[in-house]
mmCIF file of C-alpha atoms in Angstrom:
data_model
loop_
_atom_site.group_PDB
_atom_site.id
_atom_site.type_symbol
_atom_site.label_atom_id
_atom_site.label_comp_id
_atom_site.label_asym_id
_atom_site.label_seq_id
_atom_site.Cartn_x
_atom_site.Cartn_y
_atom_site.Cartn_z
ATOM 1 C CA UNK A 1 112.652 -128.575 120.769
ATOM 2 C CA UNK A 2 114.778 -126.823 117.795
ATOM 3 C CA UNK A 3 113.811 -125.940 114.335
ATOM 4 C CA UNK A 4 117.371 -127.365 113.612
ATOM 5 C CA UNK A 5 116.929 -131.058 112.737
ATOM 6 C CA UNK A 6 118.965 -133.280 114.499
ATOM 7 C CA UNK A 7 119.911 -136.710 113.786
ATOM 8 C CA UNK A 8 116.931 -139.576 115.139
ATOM 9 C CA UNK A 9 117.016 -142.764 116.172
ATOM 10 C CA UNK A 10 114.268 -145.097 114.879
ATOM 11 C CA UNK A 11 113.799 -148.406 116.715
ATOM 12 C CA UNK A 12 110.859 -151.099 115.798
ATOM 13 C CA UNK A 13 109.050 -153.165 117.017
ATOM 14 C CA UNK A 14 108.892 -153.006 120.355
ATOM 15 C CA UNK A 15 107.112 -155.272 121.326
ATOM 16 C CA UNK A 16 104.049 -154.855 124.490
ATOM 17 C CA UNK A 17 102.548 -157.995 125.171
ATOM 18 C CA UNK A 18 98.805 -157.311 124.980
ATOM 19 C CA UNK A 19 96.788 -160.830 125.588
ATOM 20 C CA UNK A 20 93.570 -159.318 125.679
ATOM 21 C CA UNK A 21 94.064 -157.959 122.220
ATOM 22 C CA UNK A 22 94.354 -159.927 118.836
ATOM 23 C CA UNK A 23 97.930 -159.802 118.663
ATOM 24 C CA UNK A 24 100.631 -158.024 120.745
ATOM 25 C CA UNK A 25 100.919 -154.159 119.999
ATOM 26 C CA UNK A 26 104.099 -153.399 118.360
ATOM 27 C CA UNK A 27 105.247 -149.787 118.004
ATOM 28 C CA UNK A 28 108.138 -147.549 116.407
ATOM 29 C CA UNK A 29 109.194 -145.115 118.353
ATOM 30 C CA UNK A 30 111.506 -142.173 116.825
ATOM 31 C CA UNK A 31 113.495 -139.717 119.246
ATOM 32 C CA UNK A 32 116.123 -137.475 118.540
ATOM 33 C CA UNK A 33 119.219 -138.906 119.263
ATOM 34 C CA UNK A 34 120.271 -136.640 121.811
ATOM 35 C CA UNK A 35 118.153 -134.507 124.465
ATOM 36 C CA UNK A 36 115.812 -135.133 127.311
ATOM 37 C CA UNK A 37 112.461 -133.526 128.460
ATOM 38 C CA UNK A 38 110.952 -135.223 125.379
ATOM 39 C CA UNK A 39 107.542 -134.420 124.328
ATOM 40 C CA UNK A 40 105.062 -137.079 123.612
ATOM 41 C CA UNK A 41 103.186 -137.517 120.288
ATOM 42 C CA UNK A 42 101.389 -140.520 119.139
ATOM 43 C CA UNK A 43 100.929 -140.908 115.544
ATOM 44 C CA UNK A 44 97.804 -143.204 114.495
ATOM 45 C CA UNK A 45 98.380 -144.205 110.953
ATOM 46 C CA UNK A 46 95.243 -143.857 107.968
ATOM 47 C CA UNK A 47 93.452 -147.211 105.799
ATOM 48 C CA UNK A 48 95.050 -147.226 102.532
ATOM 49 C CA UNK A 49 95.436 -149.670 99.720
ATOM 50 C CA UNK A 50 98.680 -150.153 101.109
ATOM 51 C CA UNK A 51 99.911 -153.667 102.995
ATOM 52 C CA UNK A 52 102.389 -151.596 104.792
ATOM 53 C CA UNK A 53 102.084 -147.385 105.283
ATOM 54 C CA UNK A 54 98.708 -148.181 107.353
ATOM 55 C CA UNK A 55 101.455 -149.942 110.297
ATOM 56 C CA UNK A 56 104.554 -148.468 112.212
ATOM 57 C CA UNK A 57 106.370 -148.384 108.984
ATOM 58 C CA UNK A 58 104.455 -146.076 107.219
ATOM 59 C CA UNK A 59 104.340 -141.819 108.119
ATOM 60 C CA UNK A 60 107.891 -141.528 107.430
ATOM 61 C CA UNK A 61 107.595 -138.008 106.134
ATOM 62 C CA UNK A 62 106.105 -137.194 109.147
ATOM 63 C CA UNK A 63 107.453 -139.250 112.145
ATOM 64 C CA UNK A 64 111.386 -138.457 110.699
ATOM 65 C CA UNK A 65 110.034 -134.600 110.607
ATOM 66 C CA UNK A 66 108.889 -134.786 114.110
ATOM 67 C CA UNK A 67 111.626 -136.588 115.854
ATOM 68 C CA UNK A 68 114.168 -134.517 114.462
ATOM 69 C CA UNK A 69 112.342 -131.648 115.811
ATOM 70 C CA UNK A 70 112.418 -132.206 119.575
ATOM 71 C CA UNK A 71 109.185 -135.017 119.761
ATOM 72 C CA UNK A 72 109.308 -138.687 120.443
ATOM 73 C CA UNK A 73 107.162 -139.970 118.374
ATOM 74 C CA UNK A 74 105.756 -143.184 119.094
ATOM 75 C CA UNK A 75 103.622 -145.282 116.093
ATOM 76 C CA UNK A 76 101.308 -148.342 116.508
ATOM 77 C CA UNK A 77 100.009 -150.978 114.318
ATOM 78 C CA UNK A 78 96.485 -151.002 114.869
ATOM 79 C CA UNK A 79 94.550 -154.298 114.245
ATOM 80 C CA UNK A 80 93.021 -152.809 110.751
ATOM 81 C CA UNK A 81 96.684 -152.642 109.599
ATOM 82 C CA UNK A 82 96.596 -155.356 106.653
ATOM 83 C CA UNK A 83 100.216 -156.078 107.566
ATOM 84 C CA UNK A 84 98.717 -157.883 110.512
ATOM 85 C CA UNK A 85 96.598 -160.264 108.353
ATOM 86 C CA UNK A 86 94.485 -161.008 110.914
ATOM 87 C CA UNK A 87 91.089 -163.429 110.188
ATOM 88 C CA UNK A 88 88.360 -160.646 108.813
ATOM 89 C CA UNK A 89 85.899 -162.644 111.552
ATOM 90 C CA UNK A 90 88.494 -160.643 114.290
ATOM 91 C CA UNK A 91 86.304 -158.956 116.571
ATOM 92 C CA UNK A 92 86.059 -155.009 115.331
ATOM 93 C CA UNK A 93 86.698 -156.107 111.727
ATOM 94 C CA UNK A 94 87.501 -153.975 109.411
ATOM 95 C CA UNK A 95 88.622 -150.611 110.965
ATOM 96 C CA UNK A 96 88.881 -151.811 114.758
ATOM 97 C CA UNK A 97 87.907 -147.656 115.574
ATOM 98 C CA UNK A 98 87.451 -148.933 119.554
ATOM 99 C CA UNK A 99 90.634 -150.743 120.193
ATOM 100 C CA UNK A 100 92.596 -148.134 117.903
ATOM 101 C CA UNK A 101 91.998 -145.464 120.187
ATOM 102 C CA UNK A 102 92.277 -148.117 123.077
ATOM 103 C CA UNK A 103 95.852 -148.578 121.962
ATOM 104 C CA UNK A 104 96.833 -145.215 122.563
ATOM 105 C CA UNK A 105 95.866 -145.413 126.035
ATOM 106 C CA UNK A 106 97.304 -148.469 126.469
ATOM 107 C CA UNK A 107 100.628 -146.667 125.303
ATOM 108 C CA UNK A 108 100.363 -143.883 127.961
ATOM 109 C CA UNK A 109 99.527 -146.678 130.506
ATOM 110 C CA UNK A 110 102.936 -148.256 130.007
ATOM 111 C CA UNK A 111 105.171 -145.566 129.146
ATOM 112 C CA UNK A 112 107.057 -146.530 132.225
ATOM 113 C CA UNK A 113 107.743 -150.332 130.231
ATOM 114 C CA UNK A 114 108.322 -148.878 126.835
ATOM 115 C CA UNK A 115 111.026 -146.915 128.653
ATOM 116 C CA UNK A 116 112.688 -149.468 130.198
ATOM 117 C CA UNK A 117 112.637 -151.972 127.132
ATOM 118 C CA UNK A 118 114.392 -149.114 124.914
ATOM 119 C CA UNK A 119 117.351 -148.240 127.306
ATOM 120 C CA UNK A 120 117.801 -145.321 124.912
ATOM 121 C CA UNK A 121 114.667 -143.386 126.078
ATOM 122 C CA UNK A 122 115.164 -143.941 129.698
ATOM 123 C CA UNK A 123 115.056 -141.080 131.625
ATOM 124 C CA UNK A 124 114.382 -138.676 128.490
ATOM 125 C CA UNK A 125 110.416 -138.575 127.821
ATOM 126 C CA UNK A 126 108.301 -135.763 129.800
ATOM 127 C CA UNK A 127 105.398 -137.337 130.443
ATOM 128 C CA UNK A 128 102.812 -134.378 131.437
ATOM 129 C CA UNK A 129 103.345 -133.010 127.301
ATOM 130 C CA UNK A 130 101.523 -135.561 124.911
ATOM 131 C CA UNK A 131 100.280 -134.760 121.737
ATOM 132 C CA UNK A 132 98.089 -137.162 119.444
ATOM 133 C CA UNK A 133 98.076 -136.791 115.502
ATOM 134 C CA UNK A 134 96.281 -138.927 112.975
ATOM 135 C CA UNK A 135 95.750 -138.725 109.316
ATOM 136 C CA UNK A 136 92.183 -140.348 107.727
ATOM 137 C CA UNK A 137 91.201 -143.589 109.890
ATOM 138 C CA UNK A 138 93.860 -141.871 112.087
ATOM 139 C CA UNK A 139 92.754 -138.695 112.673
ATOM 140 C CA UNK A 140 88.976 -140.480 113.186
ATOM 141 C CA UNK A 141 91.187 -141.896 116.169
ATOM 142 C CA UNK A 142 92.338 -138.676 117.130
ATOM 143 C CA UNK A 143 89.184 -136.886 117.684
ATOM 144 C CA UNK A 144 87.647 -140.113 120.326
ATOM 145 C CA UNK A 145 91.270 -139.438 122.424
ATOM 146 C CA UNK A 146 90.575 -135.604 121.767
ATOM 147 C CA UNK A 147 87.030 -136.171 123.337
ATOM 148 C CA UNK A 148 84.643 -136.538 120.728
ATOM 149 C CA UNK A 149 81.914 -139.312 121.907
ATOM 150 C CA UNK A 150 80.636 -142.464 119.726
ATOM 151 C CA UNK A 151 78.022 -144.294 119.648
ATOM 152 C CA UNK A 152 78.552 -147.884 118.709
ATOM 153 C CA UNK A 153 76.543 -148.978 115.910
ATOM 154 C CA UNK A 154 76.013 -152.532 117.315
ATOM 155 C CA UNK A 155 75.412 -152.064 120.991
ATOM 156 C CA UNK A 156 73.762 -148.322 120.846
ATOM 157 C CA UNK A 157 75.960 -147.196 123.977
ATOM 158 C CA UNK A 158 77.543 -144.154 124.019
ATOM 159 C CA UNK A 159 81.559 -144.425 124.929
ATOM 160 C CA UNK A 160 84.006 -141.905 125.751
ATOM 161 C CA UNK A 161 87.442 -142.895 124.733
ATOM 162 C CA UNK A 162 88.779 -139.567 125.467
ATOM 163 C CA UNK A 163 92.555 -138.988 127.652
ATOM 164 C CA UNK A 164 92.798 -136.503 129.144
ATOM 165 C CA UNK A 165 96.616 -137.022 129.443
ATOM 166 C CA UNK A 166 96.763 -135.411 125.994
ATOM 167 C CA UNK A 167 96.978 -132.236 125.974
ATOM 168 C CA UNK A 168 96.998 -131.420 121.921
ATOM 169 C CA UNK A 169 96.188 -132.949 118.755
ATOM 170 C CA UNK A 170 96.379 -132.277 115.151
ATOM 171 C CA UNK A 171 93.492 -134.122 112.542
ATOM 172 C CA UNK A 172 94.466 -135.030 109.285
ATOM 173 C CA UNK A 173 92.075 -135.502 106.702
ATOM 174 C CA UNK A 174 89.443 -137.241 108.951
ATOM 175 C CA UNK A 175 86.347 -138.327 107.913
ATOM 176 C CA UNK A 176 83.927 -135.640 109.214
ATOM 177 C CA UNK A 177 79.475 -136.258 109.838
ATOM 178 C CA UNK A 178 77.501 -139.545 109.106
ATOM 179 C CA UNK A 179 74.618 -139.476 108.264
ATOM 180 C CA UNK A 180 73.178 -137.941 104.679
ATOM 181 C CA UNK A 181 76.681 -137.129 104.624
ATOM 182 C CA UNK A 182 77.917 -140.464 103.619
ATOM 183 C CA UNK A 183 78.273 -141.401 100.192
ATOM 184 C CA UNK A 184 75.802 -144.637 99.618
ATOM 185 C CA UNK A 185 78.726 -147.273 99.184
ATOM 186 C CA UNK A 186 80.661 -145.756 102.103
ATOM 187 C CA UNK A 187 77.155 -146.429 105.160
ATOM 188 C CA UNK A 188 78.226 -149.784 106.274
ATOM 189 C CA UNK A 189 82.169 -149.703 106.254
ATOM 190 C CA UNK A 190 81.422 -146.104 108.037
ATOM 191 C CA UNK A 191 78.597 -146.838 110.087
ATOM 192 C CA UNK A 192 80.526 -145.773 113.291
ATOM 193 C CA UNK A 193 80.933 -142.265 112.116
ATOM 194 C CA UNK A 194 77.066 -141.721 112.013
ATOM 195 C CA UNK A 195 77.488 -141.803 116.289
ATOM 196 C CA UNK A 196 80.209 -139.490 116.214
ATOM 197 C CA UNK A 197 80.137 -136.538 118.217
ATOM 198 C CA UNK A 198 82.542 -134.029 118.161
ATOM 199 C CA UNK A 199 80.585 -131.399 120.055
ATOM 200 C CA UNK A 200 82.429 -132.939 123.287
ATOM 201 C CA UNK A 201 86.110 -132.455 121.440
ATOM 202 C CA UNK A 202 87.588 -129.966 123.908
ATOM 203 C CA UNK A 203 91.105 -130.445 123.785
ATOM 204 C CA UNK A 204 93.125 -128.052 121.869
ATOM 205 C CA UNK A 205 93.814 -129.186 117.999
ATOM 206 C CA UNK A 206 94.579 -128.205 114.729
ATOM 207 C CA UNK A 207 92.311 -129.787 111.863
ATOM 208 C CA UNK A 208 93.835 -130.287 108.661
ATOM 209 C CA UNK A 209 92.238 -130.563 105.215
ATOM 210 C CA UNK A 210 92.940 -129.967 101.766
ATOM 211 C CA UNK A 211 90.804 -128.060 99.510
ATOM 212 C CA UNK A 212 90.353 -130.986 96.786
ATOM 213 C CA UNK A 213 89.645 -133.729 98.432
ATOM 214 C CA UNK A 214 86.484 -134.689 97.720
ATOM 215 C CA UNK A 215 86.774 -138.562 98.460
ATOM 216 C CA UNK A 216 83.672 -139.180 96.764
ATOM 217 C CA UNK A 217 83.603 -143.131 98.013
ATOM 218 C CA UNK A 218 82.825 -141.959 101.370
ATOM 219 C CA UNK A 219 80.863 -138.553 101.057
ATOM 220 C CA UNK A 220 78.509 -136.578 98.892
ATOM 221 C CA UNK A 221 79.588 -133.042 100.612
ATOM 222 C CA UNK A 222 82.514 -132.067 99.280
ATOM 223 C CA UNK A 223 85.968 -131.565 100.476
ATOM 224 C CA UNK A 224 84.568 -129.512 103.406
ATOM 225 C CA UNK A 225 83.680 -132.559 105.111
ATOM 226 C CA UNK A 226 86.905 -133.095 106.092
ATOM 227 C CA UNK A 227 87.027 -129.817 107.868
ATOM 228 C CA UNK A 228 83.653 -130.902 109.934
ATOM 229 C CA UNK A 229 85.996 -131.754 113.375
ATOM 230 C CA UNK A 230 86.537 -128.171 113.249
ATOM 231 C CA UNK A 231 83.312 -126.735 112.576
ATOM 232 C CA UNK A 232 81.400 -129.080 114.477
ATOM 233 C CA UNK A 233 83.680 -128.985 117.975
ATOM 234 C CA UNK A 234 84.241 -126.292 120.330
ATOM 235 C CA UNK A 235 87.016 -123.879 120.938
ATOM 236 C CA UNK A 236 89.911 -123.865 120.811
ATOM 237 C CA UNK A 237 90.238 -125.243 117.456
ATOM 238 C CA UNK A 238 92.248 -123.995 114.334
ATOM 239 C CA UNK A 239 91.258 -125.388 110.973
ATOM 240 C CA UNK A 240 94.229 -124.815 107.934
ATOM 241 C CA UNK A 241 93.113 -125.797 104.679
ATOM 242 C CA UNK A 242 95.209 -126.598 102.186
ATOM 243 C CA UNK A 243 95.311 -125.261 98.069
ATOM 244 C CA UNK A 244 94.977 -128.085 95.991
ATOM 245 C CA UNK A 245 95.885 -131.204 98.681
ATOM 246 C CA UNK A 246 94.029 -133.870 98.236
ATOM 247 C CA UNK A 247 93.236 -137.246 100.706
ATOM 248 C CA UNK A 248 97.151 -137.466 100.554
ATOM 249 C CA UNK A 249 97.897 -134.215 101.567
ATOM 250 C CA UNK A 250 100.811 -134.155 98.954
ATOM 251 C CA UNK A 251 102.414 -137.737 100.452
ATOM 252 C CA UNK A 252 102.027 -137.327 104.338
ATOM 253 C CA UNK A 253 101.710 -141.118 104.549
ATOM 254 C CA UNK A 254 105.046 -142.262 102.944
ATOM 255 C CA UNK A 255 107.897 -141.581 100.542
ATOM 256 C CA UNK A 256 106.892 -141.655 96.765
ATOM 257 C CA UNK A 257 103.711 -143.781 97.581
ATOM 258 C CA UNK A 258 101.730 -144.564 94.509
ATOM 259 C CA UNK A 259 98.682 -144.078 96.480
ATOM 260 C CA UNK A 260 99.286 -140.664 96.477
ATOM 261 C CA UNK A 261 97.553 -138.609 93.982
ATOM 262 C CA UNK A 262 98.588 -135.215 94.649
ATOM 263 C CA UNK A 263 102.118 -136.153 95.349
ATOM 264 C CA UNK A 264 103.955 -132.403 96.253
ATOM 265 C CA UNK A 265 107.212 -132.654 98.467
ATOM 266 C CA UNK A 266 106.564 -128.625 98.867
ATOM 267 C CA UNK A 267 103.245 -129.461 100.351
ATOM 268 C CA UNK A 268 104.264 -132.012 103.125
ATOM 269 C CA UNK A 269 107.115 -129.794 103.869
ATOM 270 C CA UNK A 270 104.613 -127.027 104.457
ATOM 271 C CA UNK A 271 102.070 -129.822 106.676
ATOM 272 C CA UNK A 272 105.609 -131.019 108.876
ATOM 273 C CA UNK A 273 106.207 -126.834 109.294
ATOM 274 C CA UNK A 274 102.801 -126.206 110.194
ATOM 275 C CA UNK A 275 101.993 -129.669 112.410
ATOM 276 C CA UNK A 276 105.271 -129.045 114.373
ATOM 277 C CA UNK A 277 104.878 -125.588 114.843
ATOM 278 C CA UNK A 278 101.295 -125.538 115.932
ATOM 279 C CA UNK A 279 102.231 -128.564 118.923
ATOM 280 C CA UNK A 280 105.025 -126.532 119.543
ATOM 281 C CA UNK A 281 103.230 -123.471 120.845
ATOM 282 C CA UNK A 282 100.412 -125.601 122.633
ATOM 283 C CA UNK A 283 102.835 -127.662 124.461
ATOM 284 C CA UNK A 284 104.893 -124.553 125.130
ATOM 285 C CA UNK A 285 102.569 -121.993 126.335
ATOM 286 C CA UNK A 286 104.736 -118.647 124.649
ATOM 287 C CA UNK A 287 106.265 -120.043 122.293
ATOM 288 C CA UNK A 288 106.178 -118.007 118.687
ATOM 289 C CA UNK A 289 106.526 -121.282 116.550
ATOM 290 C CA UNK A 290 103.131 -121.311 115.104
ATOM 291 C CA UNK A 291 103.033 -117.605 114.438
ATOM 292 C CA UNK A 292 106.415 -117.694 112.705
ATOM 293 C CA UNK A 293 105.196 -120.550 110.499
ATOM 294 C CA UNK A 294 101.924 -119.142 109.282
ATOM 295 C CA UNK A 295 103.704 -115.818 108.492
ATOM 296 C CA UNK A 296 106.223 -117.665 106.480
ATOM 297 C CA UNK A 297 104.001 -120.035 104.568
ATOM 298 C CA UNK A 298 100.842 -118.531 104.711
ATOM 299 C CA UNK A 299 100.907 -115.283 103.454
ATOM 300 C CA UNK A 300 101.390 -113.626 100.145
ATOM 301 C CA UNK A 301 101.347 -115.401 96.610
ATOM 302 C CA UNK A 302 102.840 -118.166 97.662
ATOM 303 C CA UNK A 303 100.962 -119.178 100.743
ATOM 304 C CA UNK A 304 99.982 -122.776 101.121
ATOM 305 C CA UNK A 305 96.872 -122.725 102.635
ATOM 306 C CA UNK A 306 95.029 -120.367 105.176
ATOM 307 C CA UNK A 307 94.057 -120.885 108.446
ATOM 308 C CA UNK A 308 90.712 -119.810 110.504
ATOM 309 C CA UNK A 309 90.440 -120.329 114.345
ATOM 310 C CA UNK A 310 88.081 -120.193 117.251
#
């Protein structure tokens, strides 16, 4: 991987036929055009108001960053995308948080296929360095494949969804504890989070919030509820909060999206910086990425954010 950006290749849908699933999962998957030895990194998209950022054509600022930086970046549309339009009766309904972590797995299951029905990547994806990132409903997604444990609200069983093929994940914005936590309207649609556990999060990752998001439809406890998959999981874990972000992190989930409310290119240049950077160096055991990027944009004045770890 470089921290020149080289041109990417972009290529949707591809297309794995899924029959136990609602509909067949269809993914993006990004690459640099040139290069092999390819790091993994699947990108689980948020629950906006959007019909079309919460699918594989949303995260542009983001997946474009990543690809041209050395990752292949591969994007599902998970069954709560509303691009699906899928009957609200659809087993899961609303968020689907089982099968969206199930669909990651399902990716790493069949890398071998995706390979061979995109002649491009053949041959060019390392397949012991995978990464998982998410932002809001996303990063929720990220912490089960990180480890953390859920209880399902219906059945009362515990699950692990956890794989252990990744190796490193970064959580955007994710909703943090249930519980007295949740904001009155926001106990039903979030009932799941109540059985969330992050206490068994092991895996390495880097938890992301900004300062001023309060998202007062779904908590009473302040933009620091966001940061809860770092303070409530073990080491290693590295929490960078952001001055002034809010749920949109200045635009993470798409180019001049009017669902952003803190819209602040600066800011999502900073978040691709520091996301890249901080895989980079747990991928790449040595590697001074993340240290040159908090130095840069984290110091002084003019820093961005700050950044605690454990």
């Amino acid at each position: 991987m470089s921290a020149v950006p080289h041109p990417v290749l972009s290529i949707s849908p591809v297309v794995l036929p899924t029959p136990d699933r609602a509909v067949d999962l269809q993914l993006r998957i990004s690459v640099p055009a040139q290069g092999t030895g390819l790091p993994i990194l699947l990108l689980s998209h948020g629950q906006g108001y959007s019909n079309h950022l919460s699918s594989l054509n949303g995260y542009a600022p983001l997946a474009q960053y990543w690809a041209a930086h050395g990752f292949a970046v591969i994007q599902p549309t998970h069954l709560s995308s509303r691009s699906l339009n899928l009957d609200p009766a659809t087993p899961g309904a609303p968020l689907h948080w089982r099968s969206r972590a199930e669909d990651m797995t399902r990716i790493l299951d069949r890398l071998d296929e995706i390979e061979a029905a995109v002649p491009h990547l053949r041959g060019r994806l390392d397949h012991t360095r995978v990464a998982v990132a998410g932002h809001s409903m996303g990063g929720h997604t990220a912490t089960l494949l990180l480890g953390a444990r859920i209880t399902d609200p219906d059945t009362g069983i515990e699950l692990d969804l956890a794989d252990h093929r990744i190796k490193a994940g970064v959580v955007l914005a994710a909703p943090g504890r249930g519980g007295d936590a949740l904001a009155e309207s926001a106990t039903e649609l979030l009932s799941f989070v109540t059985g969330t556990d992050f206490a068994t999060m092991t895996t390495p990752a880097l938890v992301v919030a900004g300062d001023k998001d309060t998202s007062t439809h779904l908590t009473v406890a302040g933009a620091d509820w966001h940061a809860d998959p770092y303070h409530l999981a073990p080491a290693p874990k590295t929490l960078l909060t952001l001055f002034g972000a809010e749920h949109g992190l200045g635009g993470v989930s798409g180019y001049d999206v009017a669902e952003t409310t803190d819209e602040n290119p600066e800011r999502v240049a900073a978040v691709q910086r520091l996301t890249w950077a901080y895989l980079r160096s747990e991928l790449y055991p040595g590697d001074a990425a993340w240290q040159s990027a908090c130095a840069e944009l984290l110091t002084g004045s003019a820093a961005v954010g700050q950044v605690e770890a454990k």
